[in-house]
JSON list of C-alpha atoms in Angstrom, two decimals:
[
{"chain": "A", "resi": 1, "resn": "MET", "atom": "CA", "xyz": [-57.12, -97.37, 3.13]},
{"chain": "A", "resi": 2, "resn": "PRO", "atom": "CA", "xyz": [-54.54, -94.58, 3.13]},
{"chain": "A", "resi": 3, "resn": "LYS", "atom": "CA", "xyz": [-51.81, -94.75, 0.46]},
{"chain": "A", "resi": 4, "resn": "ASN", "atom": "CA", "xyz": [-49.00, -94.51, 2.94]},
{"chain": "A", "resi": 5, "resn": "THR", "atom": "CA", "xyz": [-49.80, -97.81, 4.74]},
{"chain": "A", "resi": 6, "resn": "HIS", "atom": "CA", "xyz": [-49.02, -101.45, 3.88]},
{"chain": "A", "resi": 7, "resn": "LYS", "atom": "CA", "xyz": [-51.83, -103.68, 2.75]},
{"chain": "A", "resi": 8, "resn": "ILE", "atom": "CA", "xyz": [-50.29, -106.65, 4.46]},
{"chain": "A", "resi": 9, "resn": "ALA", "atom": "CA", "xyz": [-48.25, -106.14, 7.57]},
{"chain": "A", "resi": 10, "resn": "ILE", "atom": "CA", "xyz": [-45.36, -108.38, 8.39]},
{"chain": "A", "resi": 11, "resn": "ALA", "atom": "CA", "xyz": [-47.25, -109.73, 11.39]},
{"chain": "A", "resi": 12, "resn": "GLY", "atom": "CA", "xyz": [-50.21, -110.63, 9.22]},
{"chain": "A", "resi": 13, "resn": "ALA", "atom": "CA", "xyz": [-48.00, -112.41, 6.75]},
{"chain": "A", "resi": 14, "resn": "ALA", "atom": "CA", "xyz": [-46.47, -114.39, 9.58]},
{"chain": "A", "resi": 15, "resn": "THR", "atom": "CA", "xyz": [-49.96, -115.41, 10.86]},
{"chain": "A", "resi": 16, "resn": "LEU", "atom": "CA", "xyz": [-51.02, -116.62, 7.43]},
{"chain": "A", "resi": 17, "resn": "GLY", "atom": "CA", "xyz": [-47.88, -118.60, 7.06]},
{"chain": "A", "resi": 18, "resn": "ALA", "atom": "CA", "xyz": [-48.40, -120.26, 10.44]},
{"chain": "A", "resi": 19, "resn": "ALA", "atom": "CA", "xyz": [-52.01, -121.10, 9.59]},
{"chain": "A", "resi": 20, "resn": "ALA", "atom": "CA", "xyz": [-51.05, -122.64, 6.28]},
{"chain": "A", "resi": 21, "resn": "LEU", "atom": "CA", "xyz": [-48.43, -124.74, 8.00]},
{"chain": "A", "resi": 22, "resn": "ALA", "atom": "CA", "xyz": [-50.92, -125.96, 10.61]},
{"chain": "A", "resi": 23, "resn": "PHE", "atom": "CA", "xyz": [-53.36, -126.99, 7.91]},
{"chain": "A", "resi": 24, "resn": "SER", "atom": "CA", "xyz": [-50.77, -128.98, 5.98]},
{"chain": "A", "resi": 25, "resn": "VAL", "atom": "CA", "xyz": [-49.62, -131.09, 8.93]},
{"chain": "A", "resi": 26, "resn": "VAL", "atom": "CA", "xyz": [-53.06, -132.19, 10.32]},
{"chain": "A", "resi": 27, "resn": "PRO", "atom": "CA", "xyz": [-53.92, -135.86, 9.55]},
{"chain": "A", "resi": 28, "resn": "ALA", "atom": "CA", "xyz": [-56.67, -136.60, 7.05]},
{"chain": "A", "resi": 29, "resn": "ASP", "atom": "CA", "xyz": [-58.99, -138.25, 9.60]},
{"chain": "A", "resi": 30, "resn": "ALA", "atom": "CA", "xyz": [-58.63, -135.50, 12.08]},
{"chain": "A", "resi": 31, "resn": "GLN", "atom": "CA", "xyz": [-61.17, -132.82, 12.43]},
{"chain": "A", "resi": 32, "resn": "THR", "atom": "CA", "xyz": [-59.92, -129.44, 11.72]},
{"chain": "A", "resi": 33, "resn": "THR", "atom": "CA", "xyz": [-61.16, -125.94, 11.99]},
{"chain": "A", "resi": 34, "resn": "THR", "atom": "CA", "xyz": [-58.76, -124.41, 9.54]},
{"chain": "A", "resi": 35, "resn": "THR", "atom": "CA", "xyz": [-61.40, -122.26, 8.00]},
{"chain": "A", "resi": 36, "resn": "ASP", "atom": "CA", "xyz": [-62.19, -120.69, 11.26]},
{"chain": "A", "resi": 37, "resn": "ALA", "atom": "CA", "xyz": [-58.53, -120.38, 12.16]},
{"chain": "A", "resi": 38, "resn": "VAL", "atom": "CA", "xyz": [-57.71, -118.69, 8.96]},
{"chain": "A", "resi": 39, "resn": "SER", "atom": "CA", "xyz": [-60.72, -116.52, 8.98]},
{"chain": "A", "resi": 40, "resn": "SER", "atom": "CA", "xyz": [-60.31, -115.64, 12.60]},
{"chain": "A", "resi": 41, "resn": "ALA", "atom": "CA", "xyz": [-56.76, -114.37, 12.04]},
{"chain": "A", "resi": 42, "resn": "ARG", "atom": "CA", "xyz": [-56.83, -110.64, 11.62]},
{"chain": "A", "resi": 43, "resn": "VAL", "atom": "CA", "xyz": [-54.60, -108.95, 9.12]},
{"chain": "A", "resi": 44, "resn": "ALA", "atom": "CA", "xyz": [-52.76, -106.16, 10.76]},
{"chain": "A", "resi": 45, "resn": "TYR", "atom": "CA", "xyz": [-51.87, -103.08, 8.78]},
{"chain": "A", "resi": 46, "resn": "SER", "atom": "CA", "xyz": [-48.97, -100.76, 9.39]},
{"chain": "A", "resi": 47, "resn": "SER", "atom": "CA", "xyz": [-49.52, -97.10, 9.50]},
{"chain": "A", "resi": 48, "resn": "GLN", "atom": "CA", "xyz": [-45.72, -96.30, 9.01]},
{"chain": "A", "resi": 49, "resn": "PRO", "atom": "CA", "xyz": [-44.43, -95.00, 5.63]},
{"chain": "A", "resi": 50, "resn": "VAL", "atom": "CA", "xyz": [-42.21, -97.27, 3.49]},
{"chain": "A", "resi": 51, "resn": "GLN", "atom": "CA", "xyz": [-38.99, -95.42, 4.01]},
{"chain": "A", "resi": 52, "resn": "ASP", "atom": "CA", "xyz": [-36.38, -97.91, 5.18]},
{"chain": "A", "resi": 53, "resn": "VAL", "atom": "CA", "xyz": [-35.88, -99.67, 1.84]},
{"chain": "A", "resi": 54, "resn": "LYS", "atom": "CA", "xyz": [-35.84, -96.44, -0.14]},
{"chain": "A", "resi": 55, "resn": "THR", "atom": "CA", "xyz": [-33.41, -94.92, 2.32]},
{"chain": "A", "resi": 56, "resn": "SER", "atom": "CA", "xyz": [-31.13, -97.96, 2.13]},
{"chain": "A", "resi": 57, "resn": "VAL", "atom": "CA", "xyz": [-30.94, -97.88, -1.69]},
{"chain": "A", "resi": 58, "resn": "THR", "atom": "CA", "xyz": [-30.38, -94.14, -1.69]},
{"chain": "A", "resi": 59, "resn": "ASP", "atom": "CA", "xyz": [-27.60, -94.52, 0.84]},
{"chain": "A", "resi": 60, "resn": "GLN", "atom": "CA", "xyz": [-25.97, -97.24, -1.25]},
{"chain": "A", "resi": 61, "resn": "LEU", "atom": "CA", "xyz": [-26.16, -95.12, -4.39]},
{"chain": "A", "resi": 62, "resn": "ALA", "atom": "CA", "xyz": [-24.78, -92.14, -2.51]},
{"chain": "A", "resi": 63, "resn": "ALA", "atom": "CA", "xyz": [-21.93, -94.23, -1.12]},
{"chain": "A", "resi": 64, "resn": "THR", "atom": "CA", "xyz": [-21.16, -95.59, -4.60]},
{"chain": "A", "resi": 65, "resn": "SER", "atom": "CA", "xyz": [-21.19, -92.09, -6.02]},
{"chain": "A", "resi": 66, "resn": "VAL", "atom": "CA", "xyz": [-18.84, -90.96, -3.27]},
{"chain": "A", "resi": 67, "resn": "LYS", "atom": "CA", "xyz": [-16.51, -93.84, -4.06]},
{"chain": "A", "resi": 68, "resn": "VAL", "atom": "CA", "xyz": [-16.52, -93.04, -7.78]},
{"chain": "A", "resi": 69, "resn": "ASP", "atom": "CA", "xyz": [-15.88, -89.40, -7.04]},
{"chain": "A", "resi": 70, "resn": "ALA", "atom": "CA", "xyz": [-13.05, -90.37, -4.71]},
{"chain": "A", "resi": 71, "resn": "ILE", "atom": "CA", "xyz": [-11.49, -92.65, -7.35]},
{"chain": "A", "resi": 72, "resn": "GLN", "atom": "CA", "xyz": [-11.77, -89.95, -9.99]},
{"chain": "A", "resi": 73, "resn": "ALA", "atom": "CA", "xyz": [-10.32, -87.37, -7.63]},
{"chain": "A", "resi": 74, "resn": "LYS", "atom": "CA", "xyz": [-7.48, -89.72, -6.79]},
{"chain": "A", "resi": 75, "resn": "LYS", "atom": "CA", "xyz": [-6.85, -90.39, -10.47]},
{"chain": "A", "resi": 76, "resn": "LYS", "atom": "CA", "xyz": [-6.85, -86.68, -11.24]},
{"chain": "A", "resi": 77, "resn": "ALA", "atom": "CA", "xyz": [-4.50, -86.05, -8.34]},
{"chain": "A", "resi": 78, "resn": "ALA", "atom": "CA", "xyz": [-2.16, -88.79, -9.58]},
{"chain": "A", "resi": 79, "resn": "GLU", "atom": "CA", "xyz": [-2.24, -87.38, -13.11]},
{"chain": "A", "resi": 80, "resn": "ALA", "atom": "CA", "xyz": [-1.59, -83.89, -11.80]},
{"chain": "A", "resi": 81, "resn": "ALA", "atom": "CA", "xyz": [1.30, -85.17, -9.68]},
{"chain": "A", "resi": 82, "resn": "ALA", "atom": "CA", "xyz": [2.76, -87.05, -12.66]},
{"chain": "A", "resi": 83, "resn": "ALA", "atom": "CA", "xyz": [2.43, -83.98, -14.87]},
{"chain": "A", "resi": 84, "resn": "LYS", "atom": "CA", "xyz": [4.04, -81.84, -12.19]},
{"chain": "A", "resi": 85, "resn": "LYS", "atom": "CA", "xyz": [6.86, -84.35, -11.76]},
{"chain": "A", "resi": 86, "resn": "LYS", "atom": "CA", "xyz": [7.39, -84.49, -15.53]},
{"chain": "A", "resi": 87, "resn": "ALA", "atom": "CA", "xyz": [7.42, -80.71, -15.76]},
{"chain": "A", "resi": 88, "resn": "ALA", "atom": "CA", "xyz": [9.89, -80.51, -12.87]},
{"chain": "A", "resi": 89, "resn": "ALA", "atom": "CA", "xyz": [12.13, -83.11, -14.52]},
{"chain": "A", "resi": 90, "resn": "ALA", "atom": "CA", "xyz": [12.01, -81.24, -17.84]},
{"chain": "A", "resi": 91, "resn": "LYS", "atom": "CA", "xyz": [12.78, -77.99, -16.02]},
{"chain": "A", "resi": 92, "resn": "ALA", "atom": "CA", "xyz": [15.70, -79.65, -14.21]},
{"chain": "A", "resi": 93, "resn": "VAL", "atom": "CA", "xyz": [17.08, -81.01, -17.49]},
{"chain": "A", "resi": 94, "resn": "ALA", "atom": "CA", "xyz": [16.74, -77.59, -19.13]},
{"chain": "A", "resi": 95, "resn": "ALA", "atom": "CA", "xyz": [18.42, -75.94, -16.15]},
{"chain": "A", "resi": 96, "resn": "LYS", "atom": "CA", "xyz": [21.23, -78.51, -16.26]},
{"chain": "A", "resi": 97, "resn": "LYS", "atom": "CA", "xyz": [21.76, -77.93, -19.98]},
{"chain": "A", "resi": 98, "resn": "LYS", "atom": "CA", "xyz": [21.74, -74.19, -19.45]},
{"chain": "A", "resi": 99, "resn": "ALA", "atom": "CA", "xyz": [24.25, -74.49, -16.61]},
{"chain": "A", "resi": 100, "resn": "ALA", "atom": "CA", "xyz": [26.46, -76.75, -18.74]},
{"chain": "A", "resi": 101, "resn": "ALA", "atom": "CA", "xyz": [26.30, -74.24, -21.59]},
{"chain": "A", "resi": 102, "resn": "ARG", "atom": "CA", "xyz": [27.23, -71.42, -19.23]},
{"chain": "A", "resi": 103, "resn": "ALA", "atom": "CA", "xyz": [30.11, -73.46, -17.82]},
{"chain": "A", "resi": 104, "resn": "ALA", "atom": "CA", "xyz": [31.35, -74.32, -21.32]},
{"chain": "A", "resi": 105, "resn": "ALA", "atom": "CA", "xyz": [31.14, -70.68, -22.35]},
{"chain": "A", "resi": 106, "resn": "LYS", "atom": "CA", "xyz": [32.98, -69.69, -19.19]},
{"chain": "A", "resi": 107, "resn": "ARG", "atom": "CA", "xyz": [35.72, -72.27, -19.83]},
{"chain": "A", "resi": 108, "resn": "LYS", "atom": "CA", "xyz": [36.02, -71.10, -23.43]},
{"chain": "A", "resi": 109, "resn": "ALA", "atom": "CA", "xyz": [36.27, -67.48, -22.33]},
{"chain": "A", "resi": 110, "resn": "ALA", "atom": "CA", "xyz": [38.85, -68.41, -19.67]},
{"chain": "A", "resi": 111, "resn": "ALA", "atom": "CA", "xyz": [40.90, -70.38, -22.20]},
{"chain": "A", "resi": 112, "resn": "LYS", "atom": "CA", "xyz": [40.73, -67.49, -24.65]},
{"chain": "A", "resi": 113, "resn": "ALA", "atom": "CA", "xyz": [41.75, -65.05, -21.94]},
{"chain": "A", "resi": 114, "resn": "ALA", "atom": "CA", "xyz": [44.60, -67.35, -20.86]},
{"chain": "A", "resi": 115, "resn": "ALA", "atom": "CA", "xyz": [45.79, -67.71, -24.46]},
{"chain": "A", "resi": 116, "resn": "SER", "atom": "CA", "xyz": [45.61, -63.96, -24.94]},
{"chain": "A", "resi": 117, "resn": "HIS", "atom": "CA", "xyz": [47.48, -63.39, -21.68]},
{"chain": "A", "resi": 118, "resn": "LYS", "atom": "CA", "xyz": [50.10, -65.97, -22.65]},
{"chain": "A", "resi": 119, "resn": "ALA", "atom": "CA", "xyz": [50.55, -64.39, -26.08]},
{"chain": "A", "resi": 120, "resn": "LYS", "atom": "CA", "xyz": [50.81, -60.97, -24.49]},
{"chain": "A", "resi": 121, "resn": "GLU", "atom": "CA", "xyz": [53.41, -62.21, -22.01]},
{"chain": "A", "resi": 122, "resn": "ALA", "atom": "CA", "xyz": [55.37, -63.85, -24.83]},
{"chain": "A", "resi": 123, "resn": "ALA", "atom": "CA", "xyz": [55.26, -60.61, -26.80]},
{"chain": "A", "resi": 124, "resn": "ASN", "atom": "CA", "xyz": [56.39, -58.69, -23.73]},
{"chain": "A", "resi": 125, "resn": "ARG", "atom": "CA", "xyz": [59.26, -61.12, -23.14]},
{"chain": "A", "resi": 126, "resn": "SER", "atom": "CA", "xyz": [60.26, -60.86, -26.78]},
{"chain": "A", "resi": 127, "resn": "ALA", "atom": "CA", "xyz": [60.16, -57.08, -26.60]},
{"chain": "A", "resi": 128, "resn": "LYS", "atom": "CA", "xyz": [62.19, -57.15, -23.39]},
{"chain": "A", "resi": 129, "resn": "ARG", "atom": "CA", "xyz": [64.75, -59.50, -24.92]},
{"chain": "A", "resi": 130, "resn": "ALA", "atom": "CA", "xyz": [65.01, -57.25, -27.96]},
{"chain": "A", "resi": 131, "resn": "ALA", "atom": "CA", "xyz": [65.40, -54.23, -25.72]},
{"chain": "A", "resi": 132, "resn": "ILE", "atom": "CA", "xyz": [68.01, -55.98, -23.58]},
{"chain": "A", "resi": 133, "resn": "LYS", "atom": "CA", "xyz": [69.85, -57.22, -26.66]},
{"chain": "A", "resi": 134, "resn": "LYS", "atom": "CA", "xyz": [69.78, -53.75, -28.11]},
{"chain": "A", "resi": 135, "resn": "ALA", "atom": "CA", "xyz": [70.89, -52.31, -24.83]},
{"chain": "A", "resi": 136, "resn": "THR", "atom": "CA", "xyz": [73.75, -54.81, -24.48]},
{"chain": "A", "resi": 137, "resn": "VAL", "atom": "CA", "xyz": [75.18, -54.31, -27.95]},
{"chain": "A", "resi": 138, "resn": "ARG", "atom": "CA", "xyz": [78.73, -53.27, -27.29]},
{"chain": "A", "resi": 139, "resn": "HIS", "atom": "CA", "xyz": [80.91, -51.09, -29.35]},
{"chain": "A", "resi": 140, "resn": "TYR", "atom": "CA", "xyz": [84.62, -51.81, -29.38]},
{"chain": "A", "resi": 141, "resn": "ALA", "atom": "CA", "xyz": [87.42, -49.48, -30.17]},
{"chain": "A", "resi": 142, "resn": "ASN", "atom": "CA", "xyz": [89.32, -50.22, -33.36]},
{"chain": "A", "resi": 143, "resn": "ASN", "atom": "CA", "xyz": [92.62, -50.78, -31.54]},
{"chain": "A", "resi": 144, "resn": "LEU", "atom": "CA", "xyz": [94.38, -53.54, -29.66]},
{"chain": "A", "resi": 145, "resn": "ASP", "atom": "CA", "xyz": [92.35, -52.98, -26.49]},
{"chain": "A", "resi": 146, "resn": "GLY", "atom": "CA", "xyz": [89.08, -53.11, -28.43]},
{"chain": "A", "resi": 147, "resn": "TRP", "atom": "CA", "xyz": [90.18, -56.19, -30.40]},
{"chain": "A", "resi": 148, "resn": "ILE", "atom": "CA", "xyz": [91.08, -58.11, -27.24]},
{"chain": "A", "resi": 149, "resn": "LYS", "atom": "CA", "xyz": [87.82, -57.16, -25.49]},
{"chain": "A", "resi": 150, "resn": "HIS", "atom": "CA", "xyz": [85.72, -58.10, -28.51]},
{"chain": "A", "resi": 151, "resn": "SER", "atom": "CA", "xyz": [87.56, -61.41, -28.82]},
{"chain": "A", "resi": 152, "resn": "LEU", "atom": "CA", "xyz": [87.04, -62.17, -25.12]},
{"chain": "A", "resi": 153, "resn": "ASP", "atom": "CA", "xyz": [83.25, -61.68, -25.47]},
{"chain": "A", "resi": 154, "resn": "ILE", "atom": "CA", "xyz": [83.16, -64.12, -28.41]},
{"chain": "A", "resi": 155, "resn": "MET", "atom": "CA", "xyz": [85.38, -66.60, -26.56]},
{"chain": "A", "resi": 156, "resn": "LYS", "atom": "CA", "xyz": [83.08, -66.43, -23.54]},
{"chain": "A", "resi": 157, "resn": "SER", "atom": "CA", "xyz": [80.00, -67.15, -25.69]},
{"chain": "A", "resi": 158, "resn": "LYS", "atom": "CA", "xyz": [81.80, -70.16, -27.24]},
{"chain": "A", "resi": 159, "resn": "GLY", "atom": "CA", "xyz": [83.23, -71.49, -23.98]},
{"chain": "A", "resi": 160, "resn": "ILE", "atom": "CA", "xyz": [86.85, -70.79, -24.92]},
{"chain": "A", "resi": 161, "resn": "PRO", "atom": "CA", "xyz": [89.00, -69.98, -21.87]},
{"chain": "A", "resi": 162, "resn": "GLY", "atom": "CA", "xyz": [91.37, -67.02, -21.74]},
{"chain": "A", "resi": 163, "resn": "SER", "atom": "CA", "xyz": [91.97, -63.69, -20.06]},
{"chain": "A", "resi": 164, "resn": "TYR", "atom": "CA", "xyz": [92.81, -60.18, -21.21]},
{"chain": "A", "resi": 165, "resn": "HIS", "atom": "CA", "xyz": [96.26, -60.48, -19.70]},
{"chain": "A", "resi": 166, "resn": "GLY", "atom": "CA", "xyz": [96.94, -63.88, -21.33]},
{"chain": "A", "resi": 167, "resn": "LEU", "atom": "CA", "xyz": [95.95, -62.57, -24.77]},
{"chain": "A", "resi": 168, "resn": "HIS", "atom": "CA", "xyz": [97.76, -59.26, -24.42]},
{"chain": "A", "resi": 169, "resn": "LYS", "atom": "CA", "xyz": [101.12, -60.71, -23.35]},
{"chain": "A", "resi": 170, "resn": "ASN", "atom": "CA", "xyz": [101.15, -63.27, -26.16]},
{"chain": "A", "resi": 171, "resn": "ILE", "atom": "CA", "xyz": [100.11, -60.70, -28.79]},
{"chain": "A", "resi": 172, "resn": "MET", "atom": "CA", "xyz": [102.90, -58.33, -27.73]},
{"chain": "A", "resi": 173, "resn": "ARG", "atom": "CA", "xyz": [105.46, -61.14, -27.86]},
{"chain": "A", "resi": 174, "resn": "GLU", "atom": "CA", "xyz": [104.30, -62.51, -31.22]},
{"chain": "A", "resi": 175, "resn": "SER", "atom": "CA", "xyz": [103.48, -59.35, -33.24]},
{"chain": "A", "resi": 176, "resn": "SER", "atom": "CA", "xyz": [103.90, -56.29, -31.01]},
{"chain": "A", "resi": 177, "resn": "GLY", "atom": "CA", "xyz": [100.22, -55.64, -31.64]},
{"chain": "A", "resi": 178, "resn": "ASN", "atom": "CA", "xyz": [100.47, -55.43, -35.45]},
{"chain": "A", "resi": 179, "resn": "PRO", "atom": "CA", "xyz": [97.53, -57.27, -37.09]},
{"chain": "A", "resi": 180, "resn": "ASN", "atom": "CA", "xyz": [99.37, -57.41, -40.45]},
{"chain": "A", "resi": 181, "resn": "ALA", "atom": "CA", "xyz": [102.55, -58.95, -39.03]},
{"chain": "A", "resi": 182, "resn": "ILE", "atom": "CA", "xyz": [104.01, -61.94, -40.92]},
{"chain": "A", "resi": 183, "resn": "ASN", "atom": "CA", "xyz": [106.94, -64.18, -40.04]},
{"chain": "A", "resi": 184, "resn": "ASP", "atom": "CA", "xyz": [109.02, -64.89, -43.12]},
{"chain": "A", "resi": 185, "resn": "TRP", "atom": "CA", "xyz": [112.10, -66.40, -41.52]},
{"chain": "A", "resi": 186, "resn": "ASP", "atom": "CA", "xyz": [111.08, -69.33, -39.17]},
{"chain": "A", "resi": 187, "resn": "ILE", "atom": "CA", "xyz": [110.56, -72.97, -40.12]},
{"chain": "A", "resi": 188, "resn": "ASN", "atom": "CA", "xyz": [106.97, -72.35, -41.06]},
{"chain": "A", "resi": 189, "resn": "ALA", "atom": "CA", "xyz": [108.08, -69.70, -43.54]},
{"chain": "A", "resi": 190, "resn": "ILE", "atom": "CA", "xyz": [110.74, -72.05, -44.91]},
{"chain": "A", "resi": 191, "resn": "ASN", "atom": "CA", "xyz": [107.98, -74.64, -45.37]},
{"chain": "A", "resi": 192, "resn": "GLY", "atom": "CA", "xyz": [105.85, -72.08, -47.22]},
{"chain": "A", "resi": 193, "resn": "ILE", "atom": "CA", "xyz": [103.25, -71.52, -44.52]},
{"chain": "A", "resi": 194, "resn": "PRO", "atom": "CA", "xyz": [104.41, -68.45, -42.64]},
{"chain": "A", "resi": 195, "resn": "SER", "atom": "CA", "xyz": [102.76, -67.35, -39.40]},
{"chain": "A", "resi": 196, "resn": "LYS", "atom": "CA", "xyz": [100.43, -64.33, -39.74]},
{"chain": "A", "resi": 197, "resn": "GLY", "atom": "CA", "xyz": [98.50, -61.80, -37.69]},
{"chain": "A", "resi": 198, "resn": "LEU", "atom": "CA", "xyz": [98.43, -60.67, -34.07]},
{"chain": "A", "resi": 199, "resn": "LEU", "atom": "CA", "xyz": [99.09, -64.12, -32.62]},
{"chain": "A", "resi": 200, "resn": "GLN", "atom": "CA", "xyz": [101.11, -65.43, -35.57]},
{"chain": "A", "resi": 201, "resn": "VAL", "atom": "CA", "xyz": [98.87, -68.29, -36.63]},
{"chain": "A", "resi": 202, "resn": "ILE", "atom": "CA", "xyz": [99.74, -70.41, -39.69]},
{"chain": "A", "resi": 203, "resn": "PRO", "atom": "CA", "xyz": [96.92, -70.80, -42.28]},
{"chain": "A", "resi": 204, "resn": "PRO", "atom": "CA", "xyz": [96.20, -74.54, -41.63]},
{"chain": "A", "resi": 205, "resn": "THR", "atom": "CA", "xyz": [95.80, -73.87, -37.87]},
{"chain": "A", "resi": 206, "resn": "PHE", "atom": "CA", "xyz": [93.62, -70.84, -38.53]},
{"chain": "A", "resi": 207, "resn": "THR", "atom": "CA", "xyz": [91.36, -72.90, -40.80]},
{"chain": "A", "resi": 208, "resn": "ALA", "atom": "CA", "xyz": [91.17, -75.84, -38.34]},
{"chain": "A", "resi": 209, "resn": "TYR", "atom": "CA", "xyz": [90.40, -73.69, -35.27]},
{"chain": "A", "resi": 210, "resn": "HIS", "atom": "CA", "xyz": [88.42, -70.89, -36.90]},
{"chain": "A", "resi": 211, "resn": "VAL", "atom": "CA", "xyz": [85.57, -69.68, -34.64]},
{"chain": "A", "resi": 212, "resn": "SER", "atom": "CA", "xyz": [82.16, -69.37, -36.28]},
{"chain": "A", "resi": 213, "resn": "GLY", "atom": "CA", "xyz": [80.82, -65.85, -36.54]},
{"chain": "A", "resi": 214, "resn": "THR", "atom": "CA", "xyz": [84.24, -64.33, -37.20]},
{"chain": "A", "resi": 215, "resn": "SER", "atom": "CA", "xyz": [85.91, -63.43, -40.49]},
{"chain": "A", "resi": 216, "resn": "TRP", "atom": "CA", "xyz": [87.79, -65.98, -42.58]},
{"chain": "A", "resi": 217, "resn": "ASN", "atom": "CA", "xyz": [90.50, -63.40, -43.18]},
{"chain": "A", "resi": 218, "resn": "ILE", "atom": "CA", "xyz": [93.56, -64.52, -41.20]},
{"chain": "A", "resi": 219, "resn": "TYR", "atom": "CA", "xyz": [94.67, -60.91, -40.81]},
{"chain": "A", "resi": 220, "resn": "ASP", "atom": "CA", "xyz": [91.37, -59.86, -39.20]},
{"chain": "A", "resi": 221, "resn": "PRO", "atom": "CA", "xyz": [92.27, -59.08, -35.56]},
{"chain": "A", "resi": 222, "resn": "ILE", "atom": "CA", "xyz": [89.17, -60.69, -33.99]},
{"chain": "A", "resi": 223, "resn": "ALA", "atom": "CA", "xyz": [89.30, -63.79, -36.18]},
{"chain": "A", "resi": 224, "resn": "ASN", "atom": "CA", "xyz": [93.05, -64.22, -35.59]},
{"chain": "A", "resi": 225, "resn": "ILE", "atom": "CA", "xyz": [92.84, -63.84, -31.81]},
{"chain": "A", "resi": 226, "resn": "THR", "atom": "CA", "xyz": [89.84, -66.21, -31.35]},
{"chain": "A", "resi": 227, "resn": "ALA", "atom": "CA", "xyz": [91.29, -68.91, -33.62]},
{"chain": "A", "resi": 228, "resn": "ALA", "atom": "CA", "xyz": [94.66, -68.77, -31.80]},
{"chain": "A", "resi": 229, "resn": "ALA", "atom": "CA", "xyz": [92.95, -68.85, -28.38]},
{"chain": "A", "resi": 230, "resn": "ASN", "atom": "CA", "xyz": [90.84, -71.83, -29.53]},
{"chain": "A", "resi": 231, "resn": "TYR", "atom": "CA", "xyz": [93.98, -73.68, -30.64]},
{"chain": "A", "resi": 232, "resn": "ALA", "atom": "CA", "xyz": [95.82, -72.84, -27.38]},
{"chain": "A", "resi": 233, "resn": "ALA", "atom": "CA", "xyz": [92.86, -74.08, -25.30]},
{"chain": "A", "resi": 234, "resn": "ASP", "atom": "CA", "xyz": [92.97, -77.39, -27.18]},
{"chain": "A", "resi": 235, "resn": "LYS", "atom": "CA", "xyz": [96.73, -77.84, -26.86]},
{"chain": "A", "resi": 236, "resn": "TYR", "atom": "CA", "xyz": [97.57, -76.09, -23.57]},
{"chain": "A", "resi": 237, "resn": "GLY", "atom": "CA", "xyz": [94.29, -75.68, -21.73]},
{"chain": "A", "resi": 238, "resn": "SER", "atom": "CA", "xyz": [94.22, -71.88, -22.19]},
{"chain": "A", "resi": 239, "resn": "ILE", "atom": "CA", "xyz": [96.08, -69.07, -23.94]},
{"chain": "A", "resi": 240, "resn": "ASP", "atom": "CA", "xyz": [97.05, -68.01, -20.42]},
{"chain": "A", "resi": 241, "resn": "ASN", "atom": "CA", "xyz": [99.32, -71.07, -20.21]},
{"chain": "A", "resi": 242, "resn": "VAL", "atom": "CA", "xyz": [101.30, -70.05, -23.29]},
{"chain": "A", "resi": 243, "resn": "ASN", "atom": "CA", "xyz": [104.51, -68.15, -22.46]},
{"chain": "A", "resi": 244, "resn": "SER", "atom": "CA", "xyz": [106.58, -68.77, -25.55]},
{"chain": "A", "resi": 245, "resn": "ALA", "atom": "CA", "xyz": [106.29, -69.86, -29.16]},
{"chain": "A", "resi": 246, "resn": "TYR", "atom": "CA", "xyz": [103.47, -72.30, -29.52]}
]
C-alpha cells in the first residue's frame, strides 16, 4: 500500500463500529451471522494525503507566533514611547531651567544697569548742584549797599521778612550807615548796655536774636542787620514796620 494513504479510512472505522454494536445487542438465543457481516464489510482506504491536521497545527503555531511577535512589538513600541516621553520631559525641564537662568541673568543685568544709571544720574545731579551753587555764589560790595543786600539774602534763607528800603531807612536813622556807631547817652547807655552798630542793637538783644551763620561780633554789619531784623520781625512783624526807635 502506498505510504501516502490511510490504512483505515473513516468510513471503514464507522462500518466496524456499527458491526460491533449489532453483535452486542443480538439476544443469546438468536441466530446471528456476525462473522459474515464483519467479514463481508470492506475496509475502504483513502488515497488523500494527511494534510489537514498538519496544516491546522502549523496554522495555530503560526498564529501564536504572530501574536507573540505582536505583543513584543507592542511592548517595544510602549517602551520606545515611554523613553521618548521621558527624554522630552527631561529636555523640557532643561529648557525651562536654561530659560530661568537666562531670565535671572537678564534681570540681574537690568538691575545692575538701572543701579549704574541711577548712580550716574545722582552724580550728574550732584555735579549740576555744585555747578549751580558755584555759579550762584554772590559777591557783595564792602559798603552799605553790599551789607544790606547780603543781609537780605540771609534773611530770605531764614524766613525773616524785610525789604531793602525798610533796612536802609532804619539804618540811616539809627547810625547814618556807620557800622561802628555806639549810643552812649540814652537809657540803655545809662544802664550800661549801650546800643551798637548799624541798627543800634543792645548786646542782650543781639545775643537773643543772633542769626546762625553770621558773626558773633555785634559790630559786624551783616550780623548786626540780621539780628536787628530778626528782633523787629518778632516784635513788629517786619523791620519795614519800624519808623522810630525800637
